[in-house]
Amino acid sequence: FLTGISDLFRSGYESASKHFNPADVEVDVAGRSFLITGANSGIGKATAKEIARRGGTVHLVCRNKDRAEIAKQEIVTETGNQNIFLHIVDISNPKEIWKFAEKFRNEHKLNVLINNAGCMVNSREITEDGLEKNFATNTLGTYILTTALLPLLEKEADARVITVSSGGMLVQKLSVSDLQSENGTFDGTMVYAQNKRQQVVLTEQWAKAHRNIHFSVMHPGWADTPAVRSSMPDFYEKMKNSLRTEAQGADTVVWLAVSAEATKLPSGLFFQDRQPVPTHLPLARTHSPLEDEEKLMEVLEEFSQKFRSTSSG
């Protein structure tokens, strides 16, 4: 898209960045509160560092306590910002997300939510709640955390929600009939791409429903992150010399989170390298009927409420 797949590698970032305005992200965000999921490595950690450098209060939401403690210490040490808080939450566990969100709402304010946590599990794995792991993390987890925190975001001026998706979603048309990948052969890469398509649809739907919050979804390009190394080892070996750095992958997330320019553009768009880009390839037939998109929202809401009642009860 843009001009093609090569744009997604480091060279693509380098040529796109020639047109960036550095002043866009030279902002002081002291007093503003940012929550980042999957913040102990990769793009999440790179984003957290950049926001911490600009004075923001950063809430790191991570699954692994030990790795998260190390990441937090690194962010504090490198940026000198002490307002870095840690929350241990498994985004594939809906009850845990509800419990966390309800507590967070009572104790903190929130200006910007960054849904970055994701997983690509290459075989069909079922969580303790009977959910397929990729769907539970990438789609349902993102849905529950966002909807549970909307009341907090609604209270703030210039509230934003940014979801880290992937260009992989361009090969997938929204499919609401088999959200848990129960039918046919399981292909982790395609399931992940489907989840990333679902995130684009969520963003577009939320943008319509919540006019005073700015929603966006983005593709970081192909970056050298622990997640890419572990879930796509063959791709990594072949491409490692041309991958983006974590900071380059995080650049558009930071721009969407802090710049005044980002919110001049309409809510609900898909971004790559600080530019809105199409969510469908020409002739790809990946457009879905509106009723499918509404159905996705309904099904996720049902799941969400099912797990909510058990968490607060």
PDB file of C-alpha atoms in Angstrom:
ATOM      1  CA  PHE A   1       0.000   0.000   0.000  1.00  0.00           C
ATOM      2  CA  LEU A   2       1.356   3.535  -0.274  1.00  0.00           C
ATOM      3  CA  THR A   3       3.863   2.299  -2.867  1.00  0.00           C
ATOM      4  CA  GLY A   4       4.152  -1.258  -1.674  1.00  0.00           C
ATOM      5  CA  ILE A   5       5.545  -3.706   0.798  1.00  0.00           C
ATOM      6  CA  SER A   6       9.032  -2.173   0.756  1.00  0.00           C
ATOM      7  CA  ASP A   7       7.593   0.854   2.572  1.00  0.00           C
ATOM      8  CA  LEU A   8       7.153  -1.305   5.644  1.00  0.00           C
ATOM      9  CA  PHE A   9      10.864  -1.892   6.126  1.00  0.00           C
ATOM     10  CA  ARG A  10      13.517   0.441   7.507  1.00  0.00           C
ATOM     11  CA  SER A  11      14.184   2.053   4.120  1.00  0.00           C
ATOM     12  CA  GLY A  12      10.481   2.951   3.886  1.00  0.00           C
ATOM     13  CA  TYR A  13      10.614   4.637   7.264  1.00  0.00           C
ATOM     14  CA  GLU A  14      13.768   6.520   6.314  1.00  0.00           C
ATOM     15  CA  SER A  15      12.226   7.935   3.165  1.00  0.00           C
ATOM     16  CA  ALA A  16       8.885   8.760   4.850  1.00  0.00           C
ATOM     17  CA  SER A  17      10.607  10.470   7.768  1.00  0.00           C
ATOM     18  CA  LYS A  18      12.204  13.040   5.461  1.00  0.00           C
ATOM     19  CA  HIS A  19       8.752  14.614   5.297  1.00  0.00           C
ATOM     20  CA  PHE A  20       8.047  14.553   9.050  1.00  0.00           C
ATOM     21  CA  ASN A  21       7.837  17.793  10.962  1.00  0.00           C
ATOM     22  CA  PRO A  22       9.998  17.243  14.072  1.00  0.00           C
ATOM     23  CA  ALA A  23       8.065  19.977  15.902  1.00  0.00           C
ATOM     24  CA  ASP A  24       4.946  17.755  15.852  1.00  0.00           C
ATOM     25  CA  VAL A  25       6.366  15.583  18.602  1.00  0.00           C
ATOM     26  CA  GLU A  26       8.444  18.185  20.428  1.00  0.00           C
ATOM     27  CA  VAL A  27       5.735  18.640  23.010  1.00  0.00           C
ATOM     28  CA  ASP A  28       5.551  18.630  26.773  1.00  0.00           C
ATOM     29  CA  VAL A  29       2.813  16.274  27.989  1.00  0.00           C
ATOM     30  CA  ALA A  30       3.345  16.744  31.729  1.00  0.00           C
ATOM     31  CA  GLY A  31       0.055  16.288  33.582  1.00  0.00           C
ATOM     32  CA  ARG A  32      -1.359  13.993  30.910  1.00  0.00           C
ATOM     33  CA  SER A  33      -1.838  10.324  31.656  1.00  0.00           C
ATOM     34  CA  PHE A  34      -1.069   7.504  29.173  1.00  0.00           C
ATOM     35  CA  LEU A  35      -1.847   3.812  29.527  1.00  0.00           C
ATOM     36  CA  ILE A  36       0.130   1.406  27.316  1.00  0.00           C
ATOM     37  CA  THR A  37      -0.515  -2.333  27.124  1.00  0.00           C
ATOM     38  CA  GLY A  38       2.305  -4.749  26.351  1.00  0.00           C
ATOM     39  CA  ALA A  39       4.720  -2.063  27.465  1.00  0.00           C
ATOM     40  CA  ASN A  40       7.647  -4.142  28.711  1.00  0.00           C
ATOM     41  CA  SER A  41       9.242  -4.766  25.305  1.00  0.00           C
ATOM     42  CA  GLY A  42       9.206  -3.873  21.630  1.00  0.00           C
ATOM     43  CA  ILE A  43       7.022  -1.065  20.340  1.00  0.00           C
ATOM     44  CA  GLY A  44       5.183  -0.702  23.649  1.00  0.00           C
ATOM     45  CA  LYS A  45       8.368  -0.035  25.594  1.00  0.00           C
ATOM     46  CA  ALA A  46       9.770   2.277  22.906  1.00  0.00           C
ATOM     47  CA  THR A  47       6.505   4.270  23.031  1.00  0.00           C
ATOM     48  CA  ALA A  48       6.539   4.408  26.831  1.00  0.00           C
ATOM     49  CA  LYS A  49      10.080   5.818  26.798  1.00  0.00           C
ATOM     50  CA  GLU A  50       9.237   8.562  24.318  1.00  0.00           C
ATOM     51  CA  ILE A  51       6.169   9.629  26.299  1.00  0.00           C
ATOM     52  CA  ALA A  52       8.118   9.514  29.577  1.00  0.00           C
ATOM     53  CA  ARG A  53      10.806  11.736  28.006  1.00  0.00           C
ATOM     54  CA  ARG A  54       8.102  14.295  27.279  1.00  0.00           C
ATOM     55  CA  GLY A  55       6.951  14.358  30.899  1.00  0.00           C
ATOM     56  CA  GLY A  56       3.825  12.218  30.636  1.00  0.00           C
ATOM     57  CA  THR A  57       2.529  10.007  33.429  1.00  0.00           C
ATOM     58  CA  VAL A  58       2.828   6.479  32.038  1.00  0.00           C
ATOM     59  CA  HIS A  59       0.896   3.407  33.153  1.00  0.00           C
ATOM     60  CA  LEU A  60       2.556   0.229  31.907  1.00  0.00           C
ATOM     61  CA  VAL A  61       0.160  -2.703  31.635  1.00  0.00           C
ATOM     62  CA  CYS A  62       2.158  -5.929  31.360  1.00  0.00           C
ATOM     63  CA  ARG A  63       1.674  -9.641  31.890  1.00  0.00           C
ATOM     64  CA  ASN A  64       5.085 -10.683  33.201  1.00  0.00           C
ATOM     65  CA  LYS A  65       5.984  -9.041  36.523  1.00  0.00           C
ATOM     66  CA  ASP A  66       9.745  -9.627  36.376  1.00  0.00           C
ATOM     67  CA  ARG A  67      10.187  -8.366  32.841  1.00  0.00           C
ATOM     68  CA  ALA A  68       7.874  -5.436  33.567  1.00  0.00           C
ATOM     69  CA  GLU A  69       9.884  -4.370  36.652  1.00  0.00           C
ATOM     70  CA  ILE A  70      13.077  -4.344  34.570  1.00  0.00           C
ATOM     71  CA  ALA A  71      11.407  -2.313  31.801  1.00  0.00           C
ATOM     72  CA  LYS A  72      10.001   0.191  34.304  1.00  0.00           C
ATOM     73  CA  GLN A  73      13.422   0.690  35.896  1.00  0.00           C
ATOM     74  CA  GLU A  74      14.992   1.183  32.469  1.00  0.00           C
ATOM     75  CA  ILE A  75      12.386   3.812  31.518  1.00  0.00           C
ATOM     76  CA  VAL A  76      12.800   5.712  34.814  1.00  0.00           C
ATOM     77  CA  THR A  77      16.601   5.607  34.571  1.00  0.00           C
ATOM     78  CA  GLU A  78      16.787   6.670  30.931  1.00  0.00           C
ATOM     79  CA  THR A  79      14.191   9.436  31.101  1.00  0.00           C
ATOM     80  CA  GLY A  80      14.465  10.671  34.677  1.00  0.00           C
ATOM     81  CA  ASN A  81      10.653  10.551  34.837  1.00  0.00           C
ATOM     82  CA  GLN A  82       9.438   9.067  38.130  1.00  0.00           C
ATOM     83  CA  ASN A  83       5.746   9.004  37.145  1.00  0.00           C
ATOM     84  CA  ILE A  84       5.873   5.496  35.716  1.00  0.00           C
ATOM     85  CA  PHE A  85       3.370   3.027  37.171  1.00  0.00           C
ATOM     86  CA  LEU A  86       3.137  -0.701  36.713  1.00  0.00           C
ATOM     87  CA  HIS A  87      -0.010  -2.850  36.505  1.00  0.00           C
ATOM     88  CA  ILE A  88       0.208  -6.620  36.042  1.00  0.00           C
ATOM     89  CA  VAL A  89      -2.677  -7.735  33.840  1.00  0.00           C
ATOM     90  CA  ASP A  90      -3.042 -10.567  31.339  1.00  0.00           C
ATOM     91  CA  ILE A  91      -4.839  -9.080  28.330  1.00  0.00           C
ATOM     92  CA  SER A  92      -5.986 -12.570  27.284  1.00  0.00           C
ATOM     93  CA  ASN A  93      -7.967 -12.850  30.533  1.00  0.00           C
ATOM     94  CA  PRO A  94     -11.243 -10.872  30.313  1.00  0.00           C
ATOM     95  CA  LYS A  95     -12.118 -11.135  34.009  1.00  0.00           C
ATOM     96  CA  GLU A  96      -8.707  -9.783  34.949  1.00  0.00           C
ATOM     97  CA  ILE A  97      -9.117  -6.854  32.531  1.00  0.00           C
ATOM     98  CA  TRP A  98     -12.485  -5.928  34.036  1.00  0.00           C
ATOM     99  CA  LYS A  99     -11.118  -6.103  37.566  1.00  0.00           C
ATOM    100  CA  PHE A 100      -8.150  -3.944  36.603  1.00  0.00           C
ATOM    101  CA  ALA A 101     -10.239  -1.376  34.684  1.00  0.00           C
ATOM    102  CA  GLU A 102     -12.776  -0.950  37.480  1.00  0.00           C
ATOM    103  CA  LYS A 103      -9.994  -0.349  40.015  1.00  0.00           C
ATOM    104  CA  PHE A 104      -8.074   1.942  37.637  1.00  0.00           C
ATOM    105  CA  ARG A 105     -11.190   4.072  37.036  1.00  0.00           C
ATOM    106  CA  ASN A 106     -11.468   4.785  40.751  1.00  0.00           C
ATOM    107  CA  GLU A 107      -7.832   5.708  41.260  1.00  0.00           C
ATOM    108  CA  HIS A 108      -6.510   7.457  38.153  1.00  0.00           C
ATOM    109  CA  LYS A 109      -7.321   9.769  35.308  1.00  0.00           C
ATOM    110  CA  LEU A 110      -6.634   8.847  31.703  1.00  0.00           C
ATOM    111  CA  ASN A 111      -6.025  10.985  28.624  1.00  0.00           C
ATOM    112  CA  VAL A 112      -4.611   8.471  26.156  1.00  0.00           C
ATOM    113  CA  LEU A 113      -5.067   4.704  25.858  1.00  0.00           C
ATOM    114  CA  ILE A 114      -2.592   2.809  23.670  1.00  0.00           C
ATOM    115  CA  ASN A 115      -3.687  -0.749  22.850  1.00  0.00           C
ATOM    116  CA  ASN A 116      -0.375  -2.296  21.918  1.00  0.00           C
ATOM    117  CA  ALA A 117      -0.423  -5.775  23.511  1.00  0.00           C
ATOM    118  CA  GLY A 118      -0.853  -8.536  20.990  1.00  0.00           C
ATOM    119  CA  CYS A 119       0.054 -12.119  20.356  1.00  0.00           C
ATOM    120  CA  MET A 120       0.497 -14.444  17.446  1.00  0.00           C
ATOM    121  CA  VAL A 121       0.154 -18.014  18.643  1.00  0.00           C
ATOM    122  CA  ASN A 122       0.819 -20.399  15.790  1.00  0.00           C
ATOM    123  CA  SER A 123      -1.253 -23.320  17.035  1.00  0.00           C
ATOM    124  CA  ARG A 124      -4.822 -23.222  18.341  1.00  0.00           C
ATOM    125  CA  GLU A 125      -4.490 -22.598  22.076  1.00  0.00           C
ATOM    126  CA  ILE A 126      -7.453 -22.260  24.432  1.00  0.00           C
ATOM    127  CA  THR A 127      -7.368 -20.026  27.504  1.00  0.00           C
ATOM    128  CA  GLU A 128      -8.850 -21.017  30.878  1.00  0.00           C
ATOM    129  CA  ASP A 129     -12.015 -19.163  29.833  1.00  0.00           C
ATOM    130  CA  GLY A 130     -12.413 -21.365  26.754  1.00  0.00           C
ATOM    131  CA  LEU A 131     -11.294 -18.633  24.344  1.00  0.00           C
ATOM    132  CA  GLU A 132      -8.875 -19.005  21.447  1.00  0.00           C
ATOM    133  CA  LYS A 133      -5.707 -17.217  22.604  1.00  0.00           C
ATOM    134  CA  ASN A 134      -5.135 -14.837  19.667  1.00  0.00           C
ATOM    135  CA  PHE A 135      -8.774 -13.690  19.638  1.00  0.00           C
ATOM    136  CA  ALA A 136      -8.813 -13.348  23.443  1.00  0.00           C
ATOM    137  CA  THR A 137      -5.749 -11.090  23.430  1.00  0.00           C
ATOM    138  CA  ASN A 138      -5.906  -9.113  20.200  1.00  0.00           C
ATOM    139  CA  THR A 139      -9.629  -8.590  19.791  1.00  0.00           C
ATOM    140  CA  LEU A 140     -11.622  -9.267  22.950  1.00  0.00           C
ATOM    141  CA  GLY A 141      -8.919  -7.932  25.289  1.00  0.00           C
ATOM    142  CA  THR A 142      -8.632  -4.733  23.262  1.00  0.00           C
ATOM    143  CA  TYR A 143     -12.423  -4.405  23.180  1.00  0.00           C
ATOM    144  CA  ILE A 144     -12.958  -4.899  26.917  1.00  0.00           C
ATOM    145  CA  LEU A 145     -10.108  -2.671  28.060  1.00  0.00           C
ATOM    146  CA  THR A 146     -11.161   0.145  25.732  1.00  0.00           C
ATOM    147  CA  THR A 147     -14.883   0.038  26.491  1.00  0.00           C
ATOM    148  CA  ALA A 148     -14.212  -0.275  30.242  1.00  0.00           C
ATOM    149  CA  LEU A 149     -12.001   2.837  30.180  1.00  0.00           C
ATOM    150  CA  LEU A 150     -14.190   4.963  27.892  1.00  0.00           C
ATOM    151  CA  PRO A 151     -16.018   6.593  30.847  1.00  0.00           C
ATOM    152  CA  LEU A 152     -12.639   7.799  32.153  1.00  0.00           C
ATOM    153  CA  LEU A 153     -11.538   9.089  28.746  1.00  0.00           C
ATOM    154  CA  GLU A 154     -14.904  10.831  28.235  1.00  0.00           C
ATOM    155  CA  LYS A 155     -14.082  13.104  31.205  1.00  0.00           C
ATOM    156  CA  GLU A 156     -10.907  14.507  29.651  1.00  0.00           C
ATOM    157  CA  ALA A 157     -10.194  17.113  27.016  1.00  0.00           C
ATOM    158  CA  ASP A 158      -8.299  15.797  23.982  1.00  0.00           C
ATOM    159  CA  ALA A 159      -8.751  12.115  24.886  1.00  0.00           C
ATOM    160  CA  ARG A 160      -7.298   9.598  22.446  1.00  0.00           C
ATOM    161  CA  VAL A 161      -7.307   5.858  21.814  1.00  0.00           C
ATOM    162  CA  ILE A 162      -4.606   4.369  19.583  1.00  0.00           C
ATOM    163  CA  THR A 163      -4.534   0.707  18.594  1.00  0.00           C
ATOM    164  CA  VAL A 164      -1.426  -0.930  17.152  1.00  0.00           C
ATOM    165  CA  SER A 165      -2.615  -3.111  14.285  1.00  0.00           C
ATOM    166  CA  SER A 166      -0.706  -4.555  11.348  1.00  0.00           C
ATOM    167  CA  GLY A 167      -0.655  -4.308   7.579  1.00  0.00           C
ATOM    168  CA  GLY A 168      -1.279  -8.039   7.629  1.00  0.00           C
ATOM    169  CA  MET A 169      -4.936  -7.167   8.053  1.00  0.00           C
ATOM    170  CA  LEU A 170      -5.039  -6.044   4.406  1.00  0.00           C
ATOM    171  CA  VAL A 171      -5.215  -9.682   3.301  1.00  0.00           C
ATOM    172  CA  GLN A 172      -8.258 -10.395   5.460  1.00  0.00           C
ATOM    173  CA  LYS A 173     -11.929  -9.584   5.068  1.00  0.00           C
ATOM    174  CA  LEU A 174     -13.809  -9.347   8.360  1.00  0.00           C
ATOM    175  CA  SER A 175     -15.245 -12.733   9.244  1.00  0.00           C
ATOM    176  CA  VAL A 176     -17.745 -12.788  12.112  1.00  0.00           C
ATOM    177  CA  SER A 177     -18.929 -16.355  11.647  1.00  0.00           C
ATOM    178  CA  ASP A 178     -15.820 -18.022  13.100  1.00  0.00           C
ATOM    179  CA  LEU A 179     -14.250 -15.621  15.604  1.00  0.00           C
ATOM    180  CA  GLN A 180     -12.538 -18.411  17.526  1.00  0.00           C
ATOM    181  CA  SER A 181     -11.062 -20.186  14.477  1.00  0.00           C
ATOM    182  CA  GLU A 182     -12.882 -23.436  15.136  1.00  0.00           C
ATOM    183  CA  ASN A 183     -13.369 -24.364  11.471  1.00  0.00           C
ATOM    184  CA  GLY A 184     -10.812 -25.478   8.931  1.00  0.00           C
ATOM    185  CA  THR A 185      -7.045 -25.592   9.309  1.00  0.00           C
ATOM    186  CA  PHE A 186      -5.602 -23.242  11.928  1.00  0.00           C
ATOM    187  CA  ASP A 187      -3.104 -20.752  10.494  1.00  0.00           C
ATOM    188  CA  GLY A 188      -1.748 -18.453  13.221  1.00  0.00           C
ATOM    189  CA  THR A 189      -0.581 -15.789  10.770  1.00  0.00           C
ATOM    190  CA  MET A 190      -4.018 -15.551   9.161  1.00  0.00           C
ATOM    191  CA  VAL A 191      -5.822 -15.603  12.516  1.00  0.00           C
ATOM    192  CA  TYR A 192      -3.591 -12.736  13.640  1.00  0.00           C
ATOM    193  CA  ALA A 193      -4.313 -10.837  10.417  1.00  0.00           C
ATOM    194  CA  GLN A 194      -8.044 -11.387  10.966  1.00  0.00           C
ATOM    195  CA  ASN A 195      -7.750 -10.038  14.535  1.00  0.00           C
ATOM    196  CA  LYS A 196      -5.917  -6.994  13.174  1.00  0.00           C
ATOM    197  CA  ARG A 197      -8.744  -6.430  10.653  1.00  0.00           C
ATOM    198  CA  GLN A 198     -11.167  -6.653  13.579  1.00  0.00           C
ATOM    199  CA  GLN A 199      -9.188  -3.912  15.381  1.00  0.00           C
ATOM    200  CA  VAL A 200      -9.586  -1.631  12.356  1.00  0.00           C
ATOM    201  CA  VAL A 201     -13.355  -2.238  12.390  1.00  0.00           C
ATOM    202  CA  LEU A 202     -13.499  -1.597  16.164  1.00  0.00           C
ATOM    203  CA  THR A 203     -11.687   1.706  15.698  1.00  0.00           C
ATOM    204  CA  GLU A 204     -14.063   2.818  12.938  1.00  0.00           C
ATOM    205  CA  GLN A 205     -17.122   1.826  14.972  1.00  0.00           C
ATOM    206  CA  TRP A 206     -15.901   3.537  18.160  1.00  0.00           C
ATOM    207  CA  ALA A 207     -15.082   6.686  16.222  1.00  0.00           C
ATOM    208  CA  LYS A 208     -18.725   6.887  15.105  1.00  0.00           C
ATOM    209  CA  ALA A 209     -20.113   6.226  18.568  1.00  0.00           C
ATOM    210  CA  HIS A 210     -17.836   8.412  20.721  1.00  0.00           C
ATOM    211  CA  ARG A 211     -17.408  11.755  19.027  1.00  0.00           C
ATOM    212  CA  ASN A 212     -15.385  13.489  21.732  1.00  0.00           C
ATOM    213  CA  ILE A 213     -12.564  10.920  21.777  1.00  0.00           C
ATOM    214  CA  HIS A 214     -10.064  10.676  18.916  1.00  0.00           C
ATOM    215  CA  PHE A 215      -9.588   7.067  17.756  1.00  0.00           C
ATOM    216  CA  SER A 216      -6.867   5.821  15.440  1.00  0.00           C
ATOM    217  CA  VAL A 217      -5.292   2.542  14.422  1.00  0.00           C
ATOM    218  CA  MET A 218      -1.847   2.143  12.898  1.00  0.00           C
ATOM    219  CA  HIS A 219       0.677  -0.156  11.260  1.00  0.00           C
ATOM    220  CA  PRO A 220       4.191   0.119  12.745  1.00  0.00           C
ATOM    221  CA  GLY A 221       5.849  -1.434   9.707  1.00  0.00           C
ATOM    222  CA  TRP A 222       8.089  -4.467  10.152  1.00  0.00           C
ATOM    223  CA  ALA A 223      10.246  -3.807  13.202  1.00  0.00           C
ATOM    224  CA  ASP A 224      12.884  -5.865  14.955  1.00  0.00           C
ATOM    225  CA  THR A 225      10.934  -6.725  18.113  1.00  0.00           C
ATOM    226  CA  PRO A 226      10.991  -9.763  20.423  1.00  0.00           C
ATOM    227  CA  ALA A 227       7.486 -10.608  19.165  1.00  0.00           C
ATOM    228  CA  VAL A 228       8.595 -10.739  15.520  1.00  0.00           C
ATOM    229  CA  ARG A 229      11.629 -12.861  16.456  1.00  0.00           C
ATOM    230  CA  SER A 230       9.585 -15.397  18.397  1.00  0.00           C
ATOM    231  CA  SER A 231       6.386 -15.622  16.335  1.00  0.00           C
ATOM    232  CA  MET A 232       7.888 -15.229  12.844  1.00  0.00           C
ATOM    233  CA  PRO A 233      11.404 -16.728  13.117  1.00  0.00           C
ATOM    234  CA  ASP A 234      11.792 -17.531   9.385  1.00  0.00           C
ATOM    235  CA  PHE A 235      10.682 -14.059   8.335  1.00  0.00           C
ATOM    236  CA  TYR A 236      13.013 -12.577  10.950  1.00  0.00           C
ATOM    237  CA  GLU A 237      16.067 -14.544   9.754  1.00  0.00           C
ATOM    238  CA  LYS A 238      15.460 -13.562   6.161  1.00  0.00           C
ATOM    239  CA  MET A 239      14.692  -9.902   6.798  1.00  0.00           C
ATOM    240  CA  LYS A 240      16.554  -8.982   9.986  1.00  0.00           C
ATOM    241  CA  ASN A 241      18.948  -6.586   8.265  1.00  0.00           C
ATOM    242  CA  SER A 242      16.165  -4.522   6.740  1.00  0.00           C
ATOM    243  CA  LEU A 243      13.760  -4.356   9.692  1.00  0.00           C
ATOM    244  CA  ARG A 244      12.902  -1.091  11.405  1.00  0.00           C
ATOM    245  CA  THR A 245      14.184  -0.345  14.877  1.00  0.00           C
ATOM    246  CA  GLU A 246      11.677  -0.479  17.735  1.00  0.00           C
ATOM    247  CA  ALA A 247      11.768   3.327  17.940  1.00  0.00           C
ATOM    248  CA  GLN A 248      10.973   3.634  14.217  1.00  0.00           C
ATOM    249  CA  GLY A 249       8.072   1.212  14.657  1.00  0.00           C
ATOM    250  CA  ALA A 250       6.830   3.284  17.595  1.00  0.00           C
ATOM    251  CA  ASP A 251       7.177   6.677  15.883  1.00  0.00           C
ATOM    252  CA  THR A 252       3.612   6.890  14.560  1.00  0.00           C
ATOM    253  CA  VAL A 253       2.175   5.693  17.884  1.00  0.00           C
ATOM    254  CA  VAL A 254       4.014   8.528  19.644  1.00  0.00           C
ATOM    255  CA  TRP A 255       2.912  11.026  16.976  1.00  0.00           C
ATOM    256  CA  LEU A 256      -0.731   9.898  17.336  1.00  0.00           C
ATOM    257  CA  ALA A 257      -0.473  10.079  21.136  1.00  0.00           C
ATOM    258  CA  VAL A 258       1.145  13.490  21.623  1.00  0.00           C
ATOM    259  CA  SER A 259       0.951  15.693  18.526  1.00  0.00           C
ATOM    260  CA  ALA A 260      -1.677  18.354  17.918  1.00  0.00           C
ATOM    261  CA  GLU A 261      -1.520  17.467  14.201  1.00  0.00           C
ATOM    262  CA  ALA A 262      -2.924  13.958  14.663  1.00  0.00           C
ATOM    263  CA  THR A 263      -6.238  15.167  16.045  1.00  0.00           C
ATOM    264  CA  LYS A 264      -6.755  17.601  13.178  1.00  0.00           C
ATOM    265  CA  LEU A 265      -7.427  14.507  11.060  1.00  0.00           C
ATOM    266  CA  PRO A 266     -10.759  12.681  11.373  1.00  0.00           C
ATOM    267  CA  SER A 267     -11.221  10.053  14.060  1.00  0.00           C
ATOM    268  CA  GLY A 268     -11.207   6.396  13.007  1.00  0.00           C
ATOM    269  CA  LEU A 269      -8.419   6.369  10.410  1.00  0.00           C
ATOM    270  CA  PHE A 270      -5.628   3.847   9.773  1.00  0.00           C
ATOM    271  CA  PHE A 271      -2.079   5.284   9.806  1.00  0.00           C
ATOM    272  CA  GLN A 272       1.356   4.381   8.577  1.00  0.00           C
ATOM    273  CA  ASP A 273       4.333   6.715   8.996  1.00  0.00           C
ATOM    274  CA  ARG A 274       2.185   9.612  10.252  1.00  0.00           C
ATOM    275  CA  GLN A 275      -0.121   9.428   7.219  1.00  0.00           C
ATOM    276  CA  PRO A 276      -3.639   8.020   6.905  1.00  0.00           C
ATOM    277  CA  VAL A 277      -3.572   5.099   4.455  1.00  0.00           C
ATOM    278  CA  PRO A 278      -6.368   2.972   2.940  1.00  0.00           C
ATOM    279  CA  THR A 279      -7.668   0.021   4.948  1.00  0.00           C
ATOM    280  CA  HIS A 280      -8.272  -2.019   1.796  1.00  0.00           C
ATOM    281  CA  LEU A 281      -6.001  -2.869  -1.126  1.00  0.00           C
ATOM    282  CA  PRO A 282      -7.361  -2.052  -4.601  1.00  0.00           C
ATOM    283  CA  LEU A 283      -9.462  -4.935  -5.967  1.00  0.00           C
ATOM    284  CA  ALA A 284      -8.901  -7.022  -2.826  1.00  0.00           C
ATOM    285  CA  ARG A 285     -12.597  -7.511  -2.057  1.00  0.00           C
ATOM    286  CA  THR A 286     -12.001  -7.181   1.666  1.00  0.00           C
ATOM    287  CA  HIS A 287     -14.856  -4.720   2.273  1.00  0.00           C
ATOM    288  CA  SER A 288     -17.493  -6.131   4.606  1.00  0.00           C
ATOM    289  CA  PRO A 289     -21.193  -5.271   4.867  1.00  0.00           C
ATOM    290  CA  LEU A 290     -22.152  -2.915   7.680  1.00  0.00           C
ATOM    291  CA  GLU A 291     -24.249  -5.618   9.342  1.00  0.00           C
ATOM    292  CA  ASP A 292     -21.117  -7.757   9.772  1.00  0.00           C
ATOM    293  CA  GLU A 293     -19.359  -4.872  11.491  1.00  0.00           C
ATOM    294  CA  GLU A 294     -22.341  -4.288  13.765  1.00  0.00           C
ATOM    295  CA  LYS A 295     -22.513  -8.014  14.466  1.00  0.00           C
ATOM    296  CA  LEU A 296     -18.854  -8.007  15.559  1.00  0.00           C
ATOM    297  CA  MET A 297     -19.620  -5.234  18.080  1.00  0.00           C
ATOM    298  CA  GLU A 298     -22.658  -7.119  19.399  1.00  0.00           C
ATOM    299  CA  VAL A 299     -20.797 -10.401  19.854  1.00  0.00           C
ATOM    300  CA  LEU A 300     -17.881  -8.700  21.618  1.00  0.00           C
ATOM    301  CA  GLU A 301     -20.270  -6.829  23.891  1.00  0.00           C
ATOM    302  CA  GLU A 302     -21.985 -10.121  24.824  1.00  0.00           C
ATOM    303  CA  PHE A 303     -18.641 -11.746  25.639  1.00  0.00           C
ATOM    304  CA  SER A 304     -17.595  -8.676  27.550  1.00  0.00           C
ATOM    305  CA  GLN A 305     -20.711  -8.569  29.759  1.00  0.00           C
ATOM    306  CA  LYS A 306     -20.519 -12.308  30.389  1.00  0.00           C
ATOM    307  CA  PHE A 307     -17.053 -11.912  31.895  1.00  0.00           C
ATOM    308  CA  ARG A 308     -17.888  -8.690  33.666  1.00  0.00           C
ATOM    309  CA  SER A 309     -20.669 -10.150  35.740  1.00  0.00           C
ATOM    310  CA  THR A 310     -18.356 -12.863  37.014  1.00  0.00           C
ATOM    311  CA  SER A 311     -15.579 -10.423  37.882  1.00  0.00           C
ATOM    312  CA  SER A 312     -17.522  -7.952  39.972  1.00  0.00           C
ATOM    313  CA  GLY A 313     -19.880 -10.499  41.510  1.00  0.00           C
TER     314      GLY A 313
END
